[in-house]
PDB file of C-alpha atoms in Angstrom:
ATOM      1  CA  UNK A 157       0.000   0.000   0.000  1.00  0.00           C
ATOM      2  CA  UNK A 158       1.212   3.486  -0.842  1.00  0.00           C
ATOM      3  CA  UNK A 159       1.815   6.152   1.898  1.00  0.00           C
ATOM      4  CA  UNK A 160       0.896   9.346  -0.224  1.00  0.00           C
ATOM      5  CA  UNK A 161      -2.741  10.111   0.575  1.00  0.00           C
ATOM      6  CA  UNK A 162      -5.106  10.446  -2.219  1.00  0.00           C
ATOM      7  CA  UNK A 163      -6.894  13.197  -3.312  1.00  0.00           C
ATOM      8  CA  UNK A 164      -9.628  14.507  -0.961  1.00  0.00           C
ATOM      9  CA  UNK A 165     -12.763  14.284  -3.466  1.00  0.00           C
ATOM     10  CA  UNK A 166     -13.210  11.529  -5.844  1.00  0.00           C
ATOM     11  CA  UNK A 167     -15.510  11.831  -8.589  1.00  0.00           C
ATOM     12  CA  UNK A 168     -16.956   8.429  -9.746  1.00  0.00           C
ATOM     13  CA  UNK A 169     -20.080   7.540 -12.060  1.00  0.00           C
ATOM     14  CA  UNK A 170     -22.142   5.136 -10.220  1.00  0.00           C
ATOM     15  CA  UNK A 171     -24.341   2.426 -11.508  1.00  0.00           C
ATOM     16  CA  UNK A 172     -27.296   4.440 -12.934  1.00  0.00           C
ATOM     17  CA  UNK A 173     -24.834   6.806 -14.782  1.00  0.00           C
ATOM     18  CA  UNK A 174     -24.687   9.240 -12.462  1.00  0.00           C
ATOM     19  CA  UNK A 175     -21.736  11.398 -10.841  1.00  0.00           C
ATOM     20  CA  UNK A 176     -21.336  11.547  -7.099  1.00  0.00           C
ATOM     21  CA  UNK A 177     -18.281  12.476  -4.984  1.00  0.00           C
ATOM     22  CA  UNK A 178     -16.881  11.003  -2.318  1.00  0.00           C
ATOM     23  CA  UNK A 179     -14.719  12.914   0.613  1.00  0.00           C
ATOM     24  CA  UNK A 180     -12.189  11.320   1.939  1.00  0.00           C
ATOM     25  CA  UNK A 181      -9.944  12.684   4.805  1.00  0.00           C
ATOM     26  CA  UNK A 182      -6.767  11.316   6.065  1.00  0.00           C
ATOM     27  CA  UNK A 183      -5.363  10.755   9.330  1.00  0.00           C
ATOM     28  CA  UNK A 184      -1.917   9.213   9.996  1.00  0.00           C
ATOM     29  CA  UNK A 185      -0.767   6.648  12.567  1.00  0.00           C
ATOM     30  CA  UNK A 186       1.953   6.940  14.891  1.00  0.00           C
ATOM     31  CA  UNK A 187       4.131   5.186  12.105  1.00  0.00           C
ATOM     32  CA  UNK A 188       3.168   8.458  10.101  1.00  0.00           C
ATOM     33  CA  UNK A 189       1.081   5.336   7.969  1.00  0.00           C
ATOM     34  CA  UNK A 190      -1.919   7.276   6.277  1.00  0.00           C
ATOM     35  CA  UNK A 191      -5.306   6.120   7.305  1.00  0.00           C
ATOM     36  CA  UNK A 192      -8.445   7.499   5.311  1.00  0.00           C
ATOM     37  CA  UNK A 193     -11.821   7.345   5.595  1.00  0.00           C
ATOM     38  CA  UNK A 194     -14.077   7.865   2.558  1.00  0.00           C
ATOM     39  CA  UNK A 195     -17.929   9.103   2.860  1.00  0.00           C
ATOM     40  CA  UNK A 196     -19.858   9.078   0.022  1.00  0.00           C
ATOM     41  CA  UNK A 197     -22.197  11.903  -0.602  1.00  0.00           C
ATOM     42  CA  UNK A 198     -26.162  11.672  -1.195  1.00  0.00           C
ATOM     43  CA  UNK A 199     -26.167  14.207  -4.062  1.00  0.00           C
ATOM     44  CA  UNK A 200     -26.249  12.488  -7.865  1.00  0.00           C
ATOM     45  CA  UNK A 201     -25.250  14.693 -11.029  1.00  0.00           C
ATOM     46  CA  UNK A 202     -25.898  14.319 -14.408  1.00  0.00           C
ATOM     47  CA  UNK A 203     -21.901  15.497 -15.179  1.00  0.00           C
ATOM     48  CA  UNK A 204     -18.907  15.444 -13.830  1.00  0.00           C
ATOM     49  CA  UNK A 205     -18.227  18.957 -14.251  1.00  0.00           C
ATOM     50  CA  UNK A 206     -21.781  19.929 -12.383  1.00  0.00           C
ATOM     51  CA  UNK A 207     -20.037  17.587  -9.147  1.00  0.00           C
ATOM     52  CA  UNK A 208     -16.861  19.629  -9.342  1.00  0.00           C
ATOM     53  CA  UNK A 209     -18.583  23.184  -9.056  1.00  0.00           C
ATOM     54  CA  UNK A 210     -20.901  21.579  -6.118  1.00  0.00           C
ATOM     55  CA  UNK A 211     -17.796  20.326  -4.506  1.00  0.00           C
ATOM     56  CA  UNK A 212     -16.271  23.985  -4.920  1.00  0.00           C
ATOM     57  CA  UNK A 213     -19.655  25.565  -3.878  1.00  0.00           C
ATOM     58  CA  UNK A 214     -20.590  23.461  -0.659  1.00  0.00           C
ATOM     59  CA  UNK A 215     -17.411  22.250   0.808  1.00  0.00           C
ATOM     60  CA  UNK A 216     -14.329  24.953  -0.796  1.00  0.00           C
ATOM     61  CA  UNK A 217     -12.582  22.505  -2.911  1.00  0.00           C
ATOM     62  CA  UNK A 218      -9.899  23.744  -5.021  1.00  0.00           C
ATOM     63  CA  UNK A 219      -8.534  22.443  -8.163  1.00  0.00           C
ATOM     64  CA  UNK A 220      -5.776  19.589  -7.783  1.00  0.00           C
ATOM     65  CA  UNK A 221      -7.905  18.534  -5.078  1.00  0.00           C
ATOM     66  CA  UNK A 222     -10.086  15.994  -7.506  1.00  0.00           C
ATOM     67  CA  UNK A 223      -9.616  12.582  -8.474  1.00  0.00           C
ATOM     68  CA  UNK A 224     -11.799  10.655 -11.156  1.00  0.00           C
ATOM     69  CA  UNK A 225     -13.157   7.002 -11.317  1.00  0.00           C
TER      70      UNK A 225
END
């Protein structure tokens, strides 16, 4: 397993075709080991773009901060 943490909002198209993000924060052990815990958000978009600008709106996400699925 890799010790760089991954990006804090993943962008991923889910069964129905539909964008949602996930957040994911990271924490790291006393072996400086990063631990991260992913929550999915409720919200479905019909783009990936429209996910980005919520994720900028609602929660001040920057760009370089987005991964995609």
């Amino acid at each position: 397993m890799s010790r760089t943490s991954p990006a804090p909002y993943l962008i991923a198209k889910d069964e129905e075709g539909r964008f949602r993000i996930t957040i994911r924060s990271t924490r790291y052990n006393s072996q400086n080991y990063p631990i991260t815990v992913s929550t999915l958000q409720p919200e479905t978009f019909a783009t990936a773009t429209a996910a980005r600008a919520h994720a900028k709106q609602e929660f001040g996400a920057q760009a370089g901060q987005f991964a995609s699925k």
